[in-house]
Structure formats: structure tokens, C-alpha cells
Short mmCIF file of C-alpha atoms and ligand atoms in Angstrom, two decimals:
data_model
loop_
_atom_site.label_atom_id
_atom_site.label_comp_id
_atom_site.label_asym_id
_atom_site.label_seq_id
_atom_site.Cartn_x
_atom_site.Cartn_y
_atom_site.Cartn_z
CA MET T 22 -21.71 6.91 59.61
CA ILE T 23 -19.47 7.85 62.50
CA LEU T 24 -20.78 10.83 64.37
CA TRP T 25 -18.41 13.62 65.17
CA ASP T 26 -18.25 14.04 68.91
CA SER T 27 -21.48 15.82 69.68
CA VAL T 28 -20.04 18.65 71.76
CA SER T 29 -17.51 19.75 69.20
CA GLU T 30 -20.09 19.14 66.52
CA SER T 31 -22.37 21.81 67.89
CA VAL T 32 -19.45 24.20 68.23
CA VAL T 33 -18.34 23.57 64.68
CA HIS T 34 -21.90 23.90 63.53
CA LYS T 35 -22.42 27.25 65.23
CA GLN T 36 -19.24 28.67 63.83
CA LEU T 37 -20.01 27.54 60.34
CA THR T 38 -23.56 28.74 60.01
CA ARG T 39 -22.57 32.37 60.29
CA LYS T 40 -23.02 34.65 57.30
CA ARG T 41 -20.86 34.16 54.24
CA PRO T 42 -18.05 36.64 54.76
CA CYS T 43 -15.45 34.63 52.88
CA ALA T 44 -17.27 34.46 49.60
CA ARG T 45 -18.29 38.10 49.66
CA TRP T 46 -14.87 39.27 50.64
CA LEU T 47 -13.27 37.13 48.00
CA ILE T 48 -15.48 38.33 45.19
CA SER T 49 -15.31 42.04 45.95
CA ASP T 50 -11.60 41.79 46.50
CA ILE T 51 -11.10 40.04 43.20
CA MET T 52 -13.15 42.71 41.44
CA ARG T 53 -11.04 45.45 42.99
CA HIS T 54 -7.91 43.79 41.78
CA HIS T 55 -9.24 42.80 38.44
CA TRP T 56 -7.03 45.13 36.42
CA LEU T 57 -4.02 44.26 38.45
CA LEU T 58 -4.70 40.60 37.75
CA LEU T 59 -5.13 41.23 34.03
CA GLY T 60 -1.67 42.73 34.01
CA ALA T 61 -0.37 39.78 35.95
CA CYS T 62 -1.88 37.45 33.35
CA GLY T 63 0.28 38.84 30.60
CA TRP T 64 3.28 38.58 32.85
CA VAL T 65 2.54 34.99 33.75
CA LEU T 66 2.16 34.13 30.08
CA LEU T 67 5.56 35.63 29.36
CA ILE T 68 7.10 33.49 32.06
CA LEU T 69 5.38 30.46 30.62
CA MET T 70 6.81 31.23 27.19
CA PHE T 71 10.35 31.19 28.47
CA ALA T 72 10.36 28.58 31.10
CA SER T 73 7.73 25.97 30.92
CA LYS T 74 7.32 22.33 30.39
CA PHE T 75 4.03 20.57 30.50
CA ILE T 76 3.41 17.30 32.12
CA ASN T 77 0.25 15.69 30.90
CA PHE T 78 -1.84 13.22 32.71
CA PRO T 79 -5.04 11.59 31.68
CA PHE T 80 -8.35 13.02 32.67
CA ARG T 81 -10.74 10.19 32.32
CA ARG T 82 -14.31 10.58 31.23
CA PRO T 83 -16.65 11.07 34.17
CA ASP T 84 -18.07 7.61 33.62
CA ASP T 85 -14.62 6.14 33.95
CA TYR T 86 -13.72 7.80 37.23
CA GLY T 87 -12.75 5.32 39.86
CA GLY T 88 -12.50 2.63 37.25
CA LYS T 89 -9.42 0.64 36.53
CA PRO T 90 -6.42 2.90 36.37
CA LYS T 91 -5.27 3.64 32.87
CA SER T 92 -1.65 4.47 32.13
CA ILE T 93 -1.04 7.40 34.37
CA SER T 94 1.88 8.84 32.46
CA ALA T 95 0.16 8.84 29.08
CA THR T 96 0.81 12.06 27.23
CA VAL T 97 -1.25 11.37 24.12
CA ALA T 98 -4.90 12.23 24.43
CA THR T 99 -7.22 9.54 23.24
CA PRO T 100 -10.54 10.79 21.92
CA GLY T 101 -12.73 11.89 24.76
CA ASP T 102 -9.90 12.28 27.23
CA ILE T 103 -9.29 15.59 28.86
CA GLN T 104 -5.77 16.50 29.77
CA LEU T 105 -4.83 18.58 32.71
CA GLN T 106 -1.42 20.14 32.57
CA LEU T 107 0.96 21.03 35.30
CA VAL T 108 3.45 23.74 34.68
CA ASP T 109 6.97 22.95 35.79
CA LYS T 110 8.85 26.20 35.66
CA LYS T 111 12.30 24.67 35.94
CA ARG T 112 12.30 23.01 32.54
CA ILE T 113 13.07 24.37 29.09
CA PRO T 114 10.00 24.71 26.88
CA THR T 115 9.33 22.12 24.24
CA GLU T 116 5.80 22.33 22.93
CA GLY T 117 4.89 24.67 25.75
CA LEU T 118 3.37 27.56 23.89
CA LEU T 119 1.10 25.43 21.77
CA THR T 120 -0.68 24.01 24.78
CA ALA T 121 -0.41 26.95 27.13
CA LYS T 122 -3.94 28.16 27.62
CA PRO T 123 -4.25 31.85 28.35
CA LEU T 124 -6.28 32.80 31.35
CA PRO T 125 -9.91 33.11 30.32
CA VAL T 126 -10.63 36.60 29.03
CA ASP T 127 -14.13 36.40 30.40
CA TYR T 128 -13.12 35.68 33.98
CA GLU T 129 -15.30 38.57 35.08
CA ASP T 130 -18.38 37.14 33.35
CA TRP T 131 -17.79 33.77 34.92
CA GLU T 132 -17.29 35.39 38.27
CA ALA T 133 -20.86 36.69 37.92
CA VAL T 134 -22.08 33.17 37.14
CA GLN T 135 -20.30 31.84 40.21
CA ALA T 136 -21.68 34.65 42.36
CA GLY T 137 -25.15 33.77 41.06
CA ARG T 138 -24.68 30.15 42.10
CA LEU T 139 -23.51 31.13 45.57
CA ASP T 140 -26.41 33.58 45.96
CA ARG T 141 -28.90 30.95 44.93
CA LEU T 142 -27.36 28.53 47.39
CA SER T 143 -27.43 30.98 50.26
CA ARG T 144 -31.05 31.98 49.50
CA LEU T 145 -32.24 28.38 49.42
CA CYS T 146 -30.18 27.38 52.44
CA SER T 147 -31.96 29.98 54.55
CA ASN T 148 -35.43 28.79 53.48
CA ASP T 149 -36.72 26.89 56.48
CA SER T 150 -39.27 24.89 54.53
CA LEU T 151 -36.41 23.22 52.62
CA LYS T 152 -34.32 22.62 55.72
CA ASN T 153 -34.53 18.83 55.67
CA LEU T 154 -33.23 18.70 52.13
CA THR T 155 -30.49 21.27 52.44
CA HIS T 156 -28.91 21.06 55.87
CA THR T 157 -26.76 18.38 57.39
CA PRO T 158 -24.70 18.29 60.59
CA ILE T 159 -20.93 18.65 60.21
CA THR T 160 -19.96 15.14 61.19
CA LYS T 161 -16.64 13.36 61.00
CA PHE T 162 -18.03 11.78 57.84
CA ILE T 163 -18.21 15.24 56.20
CA LEU T 164 -14.75 16.25 57.45
CA ASP T 165 -13.46 13.00 55.92
CA ARG T 166 -14.67 14.21 52.53
CA ILE T 167 -12.73 17.47 52.64
CA PHE T 168 -9.07 17.57 51.61
CA VAL T 169 -6.59 20.11 52.82
CA CYS T 170 -3.99 21.90 50.76
CA ASP T 171 -2.21 23.97 53.41
CA LYS T 172 0.45 25.30 51.11
CA HIS T 173 -2.11 27.21 49.06
CA LYS T 174 -4.87 27.45 51.66
CA ILE T 175 -7.42 25.40 49.76
CA LEU T 176 -10.11 22.97 50.91
CA PHE T 177 -11.62 20.64 48.35
CA CYS T 178 -14.73 18.59 49.08
CA GLN T 179 -14.82 15.35 47.17
CA THR T 180 -17.97 14.49 45.20
CA PRO T 181 -17.23 11.14 43.54
CA LYS T 182 -18.23 10.56 39.90
CA VAL T 183 -17.61 14.18 39.05
CA GLY T 184 -13.95 14.01 38.06
CA ASN T 185 -12.51 14.44 41.53
CA THR T 186 -9.42 12.28 41.16
CA GLN T 187 -7.89 14.83 38.84
CA TRP T 188 -8.39 17.68 41.29
CA LYS T 189 -6.94 15.54 44.07
CA LYS T 190 -3.83 14.83 42.03
CA VAL T 191 -3.34 18.53 41.41
CA LEU T 192 -3.64 19.31 45.10
CA ILE T 193 -1.27 16.48 46.04
CA VAL T 194 1.39 17.95 43.78
CA LEU T 195 0.70 21.49 44.96
CA ASN T 196 1.11 20.30 48.55
CA GLY T 197 4.58 19.13 47.64
CA ALA T 198 4.67 15.42 48.52
CA PHE T 199 5.26 14.60 44.84
CA SER T 200 6.92 16.75 42.24
CA SER T 201 4.50 15.95 39.44
CA VAL T 202 1.24 14.22 38.84
CA ASP T 203 2.78 11.25 37.04
CA LYS T 204 5.06 10.56 40.01
CA ILE T 205 2.09 9.82 42.29
CA PRO T 206 1.74 6.03 42.52
CA GLU T 207 -1.79 4.95 41.67
CA ASN T 208 -2.27 3.25 45.04
CA VAL T 209 -1.31 6.43 46.86
CA ILE T 210 -3.78 8.82 45.23
CA HIS T 211 -6.52 7.81 47.63
CA HIS T 212 -4.18 7.01 50.51
CA HIS T 213 -4.40 10.15 52.54
CA ASP T 214 -1.92 9.23 55.22
CA LYS T 215 0.75 8.89 52.57
CA ASN T 216 -0.01 11.34 49.79
CA GLY T 217 0.42 14.58 51.67
CA LEU T 218 -3.20 15.54 51.08
CA PRO T 219 -4.73 15.11 54.53
CA ARG T 220 -8.40 15.00 55.31
CA LEU T 221 -9.81 17.82 57.36
CA SER T 222 -10.87 15.21 59.92
CA SER T 223 -7.23 14.46 60.71
CA LEU T 224 -6.84 17.86 62.41
CA ASN T 225 -8.03 19.00 65.81
CA GLU T 226 -11.03 21.24 66.22
CA SER T 227 -9.29 24.60 66.34
CA GLU T 228 -7.20 23.69 63.31
CA ILE T 229 -10.36 22.64 61.45
CA LEU T 230 -12.17 25.86 62.27
CA LYS T 231 -9.21 27.99 61.31
CA ARG T 232 -9.17 26.40 57.87
CA LEU T 233 -12.92 26.42 57.35
CA ASN T 234 -13.01 30.11 58.17
CA SER T 235 -10.13 31.26 56.02
CA TYR T 236 -9.28 28.84 53.21
CA PHE T 237 -10.64 28.83 49.67
CA LYS T 238 -13.28 26.09 49.56
CA PHE T 239 -14.79 24.45 46.51
CA PHE T 240 -16.42 21.33 45.11
CA ILE T 241 -17.82 20.16 41.78
CA VAL T 242 -21.32 18.95 40.96
CA ARG T 243 -23.13 17.56 37.92
CA ASP T 244 -26.70 16.60 37.14
CA PRO T 245 -27.70 14.39 40.11
CA PHE T 246 -29.35 11.62 38.05
CA GLU T 247 -26.49 11.45 35.56
CA ARG T 248 -24.15 11.07 38.50
CA LEU T 249 -26.19 8.13 39.82
CA ILE T 250 -26.06 6.48 36.40
CA SER T 251 -22.31 6.97 36.38
CA ALA T 252 -21.99 5.47 39.87
CA PHE T 253 -24.13 2.50 38.90
CA LYS T 254 -22.13 1.81 35.73
CA ASP T 255 -18.82 2.32 37.42
CA LYS T 256 -19.42 0.27 40.55
CA PHE T 257 -21.86 -2.42 39.46
CA VAL T 258 -21.43 -2.88 35.70
CA GLN T 259 -17.79 -2.17 34.85
CA ASN T 260 -16.77 -2.93 38.39
CA PRO T 261 -12.99 -3.27 38.65
CA ARG T 262 -11.50 -6.37 40.21
CA SER T 263 -9.74 -4.20 42.75
CA GLU T 264 -13.11 -3.37 44.31
CA PRO T 265 -14.86 -6.73 44.62
CA TRP T 266 -17.13 -5.65 47.47
CA TYR T 267 -19.52 -3.75 45.19
CA LYS T 268 -20.52 -6.87 43.31
CA HIS T 269 -20.04 -9.39 46.08
CA ASP T 270 -21.46 -7.61 49.10
CA ILE T 271 -23.31 -4.44 48.23
CA ALA T 272 -25.21 -5.55 45.11
CA PRO T 273 -26.62 -8.74 46.73
CA ALA T 274 -27.71 -6.78 49.81
CA ILE T 275 -29.59 -4.27 47.64
CA MET T 276 -31.15 -7.04 45.54
CA ARG T 277 -32.32 -8.98 48.60
CA LYS T 278 -34.24 -6.00 49.83
CA TYR T 279 -35.35 -4.17 46.68
CA ARG T 280 -35.69 -6.66 43.83
CA ARG T 281 -39.33 -7.04 42.85
CA ASN T 282 -39.00 -10.38 41.11
CA HIS T 283 -36.79 -12.73 43.07
CA SER T 284 -36.76 -15.39 40.35
CA GLU T 285 -34.93 -12.84 38.19
CA ALA T 286 -31.31 -14.00 38.33
CA LYS T 287 -29.53 -11.06 36.67
CA GLY T 288 -27.05 -8.96 38.62
CA LEU T 289 -27.99 -5.64 40.16
CA GLN T 290 -30.25 -3.67 37.82
CA PHE T 291 -30.57 0.09 37.73
CA GLU T 292 -34.16 -0.35 38.90
CA ASP T 293 -33.04 -2.11 42.12
CA PHE T 294 -30.54 0.68 42.72
CA VAL T 295 -33.19 3.38 42.19
CA ARG T 296 -35.57 1.66 44.61
CA TYR T 297 -32.84 1.47 47.26
CA LEU T 298 -31.84 5.11 46.87
CA GLY T 299 -35.44 6.36 46.89
CA ASP T 300 -36.40 4.40 50.01
CA PRO T 301 -36.89 6.82 52.91
CA ASN T 302 -35.35 4.06 55.08
CA HIS T 303 -32.21 3.68 52.95
CA LYS T 304 -30.04 4.60 55.94
CA ARG T 305 -30.26 1.10 57.38
CA LEU T 306 -28.47 -0.38 54.40
CA ASP T 307 -26.19 2.67 54.12
CA ARG T 308 -24.75 1.88 57.53
CA GLN T 309 -23.84 -1.62 56.38
CA PHE T 310 -22.06 -0.24 53.32
CA GLY T 311 -19.80 2.15 55.22
CA ASP T 312 -17.98 4.84 53.29
CA HIS T 313 -18.73 3.19 49.94
CA ILE T 314 -21.98 5.14 49.91
CA ILE T 315 -20.02 8.28 48.97
CA HIS T 316 -20.58 7.27 45.35
CA TRP T 317 -24.35 7.71 45.51
CA ILE T 318 -25.40 9.83 48.48
CA THR T 319 -26.38 13.46 47.91
CA TYR T 320 -24.02 16.43 47.58
CA VAL T 321 -25.74 17.79 50.67
CA GLU T 322 -24.72 14.68 52.63
CA LEU T 323 -21.17 14.77 51.25
CA CYS T 324 -20.20 18.42 51.48
CA ALA T 325 -22.76 20.19 53.69
CA PRO T 326 -23.08 23.08 51.21
CA CYS T 327 -25.55 24.92 53.46
CA ASP T 328 -23.45 24.49 56.60
CA ILE T 329 -20.00 25.26 55.24
CA VAL T 330 -19.45 28.50 53.35
CA TYR T 331 -17.91 27.53 50.01
CA ASN T 332 -16.24 30.03 47.70
CA ALA T 333 -16.88 28.32 44.38
CA ILE T 334 -19.02 25.54 42.97
CA GLY T 335 -17.95 23.99 39.71
CA HIS T 336 -20.45 22.35 37.39
CA HIS T 337 -19.20 19.41 35.38
CA GLU T 338 -21.39 20.58 32.50
CA THR T 339 -19.43 23.86 32.32
CA LEU T 340 -16.05 22.51 33.38
CA GLU T 341 -14.45 24.39 30.48
CA ARG T 342 -15.24 27.66 32.25
CA ASP T 343 -15.26 26.48 35.86
CA ALA T 344 -11.86 24.77 35.96
CA PRO T 345 -9.87 27.86 34.96
CA TYR T 346 -12.10 30.04 37.11
CA ILE T 347 -11.47 27.90 40.19
CA LEU T 348 -7.73 27.73 39.57
CA LYS T 349 -7.58 31.49 39.35
CA ALA T 350 -9.93 32.22 42.22
CA ALA T 351 -7.90 29.81 44.37
CA GLY T 352 -4.71 31.58 43.34
CA ILE T 353 -3.05 28.57 41.74
CA ASP T 354 -3.57 29.41 38.06
CA HIS T 355 0.12 30.29 37.73
CA LEU T 356 1.00 26.73 38.77
CA VAL T 357 -1.58 24.64 36.94
CA SER T 358 -3.63 25.11 33.81
CA TYR T 359 -6.40 23.41 31.95
CA PRO T 360 -6.08 22.72 28.25
CA THR T 361 -8.95 22.59 25.83
CA ILE T 362 -11.55 20.02 26.82
CA PRO T 363 -12.85 18.06 23.81
CA PRO T 364 -16.23 19.55 22.96
CA GLY T 365 -19.36 17.78 24.08
CA ILE T 366 -17.97 15.30 26.57
CA THR T 367 -19.07 17.13 29.68
CA LEU T 368 -22.56 17.84 28.34
CA TYR T 369 -25.69 16.47 29.93
CA ASN T 370 -26.97 13.51 27.89
CA LYS T 371 -30.74 13.38 28.11
CA THR T 372 -30.96 10.32 25.86
CA LYS T 373 -28.79 8.35 28.26
CA VAL T 374 -30.86 9.40 31.25
CA GLU T 375 -34.08 8.46 29.45
CA GLN T 376 -32.61 5.09 28.51
CA TYR T 377 -31.61 4.20 32.06
CA PHE T 378 -34.92 5.25 33.55
CA SER T 379 -37.12 3.67 30.88
CA GLY T 380 -39.13 0.81 32.33
CA ILE T 381 -38.71 2.03 35.90
CA GLY T 382 -41.96 2.82 37.69
CA LYS T 383 -42.98 6.48 38.02
CA ARG T 384 -43.49 6.10 41.73
CA ASP T 385 -39.93 4.81 42.22
CA ILE T 386 -38.54 7.69 40.15
CA GLN T 387 -40.61 10.19 42.12
CA ARG T 388 -39.24 8.80 45.37
CA LEU T 389 -35.74 9.04 44.01
CA TYR T 390 -36.35 12.64 42.98
CA ALA T 391 -37.77 13.41 46.42
CA ARG T 392 -34.49 12.30 47.94
CA PHE T 393 -32.28 14.20 45.47
CA GLN T 394 -34.50 17.27 45.21
CA GLY T 395 -32.14 19.25 47.43
CA ASP T 396 -29.25 18.60 45.04
CA PHE T 397 -31.36 19.58 42.01
CA THR T 398 -32.65 22.75 43.62
CA LEU T 399 -29.53 24.04 45.38
CA PHE T 400 -27.35 23.79 42.30
CA GLY T 401 -29.93 24.90 39.76
CA TYR T 402 -30.46 21.61 37.94
CA LYS T 403 -33.79 21.43 36.17
CA LYS T 404 -36.33 19.02 37.59
CA PRO T 405 -36.41 16.09 35.12
CA ASP T 406 -40.12 16.37 34.28
CA PHE T 407 -39.68 14.03 31.32
CA LEU T 408 -39.13 11.21 33.84
CA LEU T 409 -41.62 12.25 36.47
CA ASP T 410 -44.82 13.18 34.60
C1 NAG E 51 -39.11 28.37 50.38
O1 NAG E 51 -39.30 27.19 49.63
C2 NAG E 51 -40.65 26.90 49.38
C3 NAG E 51 -40.70 25.52 48.75
O2 NAG E 51 -39.93 25.46 47.59
C4 NAG E 51 -41.25 27.99 48.52
O3 NAG E 51 -42.60 27.69 48.24
C5 NAG E 51 -41.12 29.32 49.22
O4 NAG E 51 -41.56 30.36 48.37
C6 NAG E 51 -39.68 29.57 49.63
N1 NAG E 51 -39.62 30.74 50.48
C7 NAG E 51 -38.83 31.77 50.20
C8 NAG E 51 -38.83 32.87 51.21
O5 NAG E 51 -38.13 31.81 49.21
C1 NAG E 52 -37.70 16.82 58.63
O1 NAG E 52 -36.82 16.21 59.56
C2 NAG E 52 -37.41 16.01 60.83
C3 NAG E 52 -36.34 15.49 61.78
O2 NAG E 52 -35.42 14.68 61.11
C4 NAG E 52 -38.57 15.02 60.68
O3 NAG E 52 -39.18 14.77 61.92
C5 NAG E 52 -39.59 15.60 59.69
O4 NAG E 52 -40.63 14.69 59.46
C6 NAG E 52 -38.93 15.96 58.39
N1 NAG E 52 -39.89 16.65 57.55
C7 NAG E 52 -40.01 16.37 56.27
C8 NAG E 52 -40.99 17.21 55.53
O5 NAG E 52 -39.38 15.49 55.72
C1 NAG E 53 -4.21 21.50 67.69
O1 NAG E 53 -3.14 21.23 66.82
C2 NAG E 53 -2.17 22.25 66.77
C3 NAG E 53 -1.19 21.90 65.66
O2 NAG E 53 -0.84 20.55 65.69
C4 NAG E 53 -1.52 22.39 68.15
O3 NAG E 53 -0.54 23.42 68.11
C5 NAG E 53 -2.59 22.74 69.15
O4 NAG E 53 -2.03 22.76 70.45
C6 NAG E 53 -3.71 21.71 69.11
N1 NAG E 53 -4.80 22.18 69.95
C7 NAG E 53 -5.43 21.39 70.78
C8 NAG E 53 -6.54 22.01 71.56
O5 NAG E 53 -5.15 20.20 70.90
C1 NAG E 54 -39.58 -12.96 36.96
O1 NAG E 54 -38.34 -13.29 36.35
C2 NAG E 54 -38.36 -14.50 35.64
C3 NAG E 54 -36.93 -14.80 35.19
O2 NAG E 54 -36.42 -13.74 34.40
C4 NAG E 54 -39.34 -14.39 34.48
O3 NAG E 54 -39.38 -15.61 33.76
C5 NAG E 54 -40.73 -14.04 35.03
O4 NAG E 54 -41.63 -13.80 33.95
C6 NAG E 54 -40.66 -12.79 35.90
N1 NAG E 54 -41.93 -12.55 36.54
C7 NAG E 54 -42.56 -11.40 36.46
C8 NAG E 54 -43.85 -11.30 37.19
O5 NAG E 54 -42.10 -10.43 35.85
C1 NAG E 55 -25.77 9.85 24.85
O1 NAG E 55 -26.01 8.57 25.36
C2 NAG E 55 -26.41 7.64 24.38
C3 NAG E 55 -26.85 6.38 25.08
O2 NAG E 55 -25.98 6.00 26.08
C4 NAG E 55 -25.25 7.42 23.42
O3 NAG E 55 -25.60 6.47 22.42
C5 NAG E 55 -24.90 8.76 22.77
O4 NAG E 55 -23.76 8.61 21.97
C6 NAG E 55 -24.65 9.80 23.82
N1 NAG E 55 -24.55 11.10 23.17
C7 NAG E 55 -23.50 11.88 23.32
C8 NAG E 55 -23.55 13.18 22.60
O5 NAG E 55 -22.53 11.54 23.99
#
């Protein structure tokens, strides 16, 4: 982990730990303009009816994120795929109306859910006895995780294994470097010098502060243990050939240190991974692995949710409500829209979690939970007692 220059770090830190004016302002302002917005909704729909064309792109299952790229211009949804649609106003409608999703009628209800999440976060963040689990210094590493959409004044913190690539593509197009999602070359999506979606760390301190204090900021979370399972499957089981280092460098390093039975010749097992993650001294290996750890470190370590004042937190489990909410709250719902997400695919799968953790020692699971407790607590995920007792 590269430390942000310590002087500017403390300045950034001071500025960011102030109260949460952004979120409060945003919410009350939105409520004041609720009726106005409702009227605007109808208007936007009318525009969509007359001048819209939808460009589909695949939204892979969370377990597939970061995997081998599938055809990026596919327009036919395969079962389990979610499609995110960009509205291109210049084109004549074809099947436009059929897929145009009206703005959610219960935006107000969901706004209350979001406000509840932010309140919970702010309450827990200010509890000193949880400080170690909830706070993290704003380092260059954190600023590397946050992407900047200047055109629409949005900051997006990346939490891998939670469907982030799709949000990044949307922001790349909104920033204007590419005219549509299917025109972004696959090798450019994560190439932030070339894709017009810069990292916050690429700006100087005053530019960073300006954005942190005024832009709409959001990130997405999901159940912390399900995310670890997804990371394990994606990086060590279905590992794509384009990322050989997970199997060739990282897995052997974890096995050398954490495998109980060294005559066991199988590749990295979930148990080894759990023992590494739950080790209070995991940081020594983390340093060797560089930025690849973003796939399995905590949301707290990735996005500093108690040190940066976010305006919305999406939950993968309720993506159907959160995606449209975020688009609208960020003021980009007239440019992008979410279609129906096939039912069930974002739901928490307890059976899968039980399967992966079966046969792993209680003490190892408890240590893992101790490390991820902050993520469970801050975002309201239930403690997985069925694994711990
Ligand atoms: C702070 O967190 C601790 C540990 O979870 C809890 O026991 C305590 O009640 C909390 N304090 C407040 C003020 O919420
Ligand atoms: C909290 O962090 C401090 C400094 O990193 C450390 O000395 C202390 O032992 C930690 N406390 C707990 C309860 O982990
Ligand atoms: C920061 O960057 C902005 C925009 O590039 C520039 O105008 C400003 O002078 C820079 N400030 C410092 C302190 O370097
Ligand atoms: C260690 O692994 C080897 C190879 O799979 C196996 O034969 C042996 O029984 C294992 N030992 C223990 C103590 O589990
Ligand atoms: C949950 O996971 C199990 C085991 O991986 C799988 O067999 C099952 O189909 C999943 N259930 C759902 C609803 O996806």
C-alpha cells in the first residue's frame, strides 16, 4: 500500500471527517423538489417515446465479474444476465418503449431506505469503540479506488465483485470519451489513463477536496462473505488466462503460509484463503500482492465509508431498487436506465455460503468474521450465526 503523503493526508482527513452536509442537503432538497421531479418523469418518458434507441450491453452475474470478457456487444440476454441500457436520444425508436423502464414510483420510499442506511453508517462511524473496524486513513490507495465523472459531478468508489464494471462503463460513456458502452474496447475499461474515467488520485489536493466536498458519491456492497466466495471463485477457480498471477504467484504464497497439510497437493482451497484473510497479520502478504488485494479486502479499506461522506450506498441484494435510485439521485436517470433484472439472481444464497464454509474450522471462521465485522455492521448485514456458533 502506497501511503498518501502524510501532510496532505492529514489535511484531507480533517476536511473529510466533518459532518455530513452533502447527504442531508441532497435528501432534503430532493424531497422539496419531489413533485417537480414527478412532473419531469412524465416529460422524460415522453421524450423517450419519441426519440430513443437502446444500446444493450451484458451485465454479468456477480460471480462472473472480472472473468473472461464475454461478447460486449451482445444484445440478447442469456438467462441470468442483467442488461443495462443506455439511452441515445439521437436515434429513432425501434423497440424503445417496450424496454423503457419508467422511473420507480416508489422513489420516495427508497429514499427513506437510503437515508436509513446513511444514518446507520454515521451512527456507527461515530462510535469510538468500533473505531478500528470502521475508520481508515484516506491514502493514495483509497483515492485510486474512486473514479471521477466530472461531466455529471459523480464519484464512484469501486468495490470489486459487486458488479462494478457495469457502473464504470456507464460513467465512461457519460464522461464522453466513448459514445456508447459497446464502443469501449475491453482492454480500455480498466485503463484509466485512456478511458476518460480518471481516478481521484490523478488530481491535485485542492481538486480532490473540491470533488469530495461537492460531488455525488456512491458505492455498492453485498454480503461480505458472499463477496469473498465470489472473489475466490473468480480469481482462483475460474481464473482467466489473462490474469495468471493469481494462480501462479498469489495462490502459492497463501498456501505456503496457511495450508495446514503440506502433503495436500490441490490448488488453493477456500480454507487456505479464509485462514489468510482472518490472520491479524495478513498485511505482510497483502503488501506482496499489491493492488490485487482489492478483490478481498474490506469495504472499509477500499472506500473509507466513515471518512468520506457518501450520498448513497447500493446493496447488490436490492439492486433492482438501488440502481434506479442511484441514477436518479445522481441526476443521470434521463441518460441511462436499468431494465428489469431477472428475479432471484441478486439474492443472498445461504446454501452456497454454507457449502463453502462447511469443513472449515469454527476458529478460522470466527477470525474471518472478526476482520469483516465492520463491513457486516456498517452496512446492516446480519452476523452469520449459522457459521459461527
Ligand atoms: C458502540 O458500539 C459498542 C459495540 O458494538 C456498543 O456496545 C455500544 O452500545 C455502542 N455505543 C453507542 C453509543 O451506540
Ligand atoms: C486498534 O488499533 C490500535 C492502533 O492500530 C491498536 O493498538 C489496538 O490494539 C486496536 N484495538 C483493537 C481492539 O483492535
Ligand atoms: C491543481 O490543479 C488545477 C487544475 O489542473 C490547477 O488549476 C491548480 O493550479 C492546481 N493547484 C495546485 C496547488 O497545484
Ligand atoms: C494430508 O493430505 C494427504 C494428501 O491428500 C492425505 O493423504 C493425508 O491424509 C492428509 N493428512 C491429514 C492429517 O489430513
Ligand atoms: C445457491 O447455491 C447453490 C450451491 O452453489 C446452488 O446449487 C443453487 O442453485 C443456488 N440457489 C439459487 C437460488 O441460486
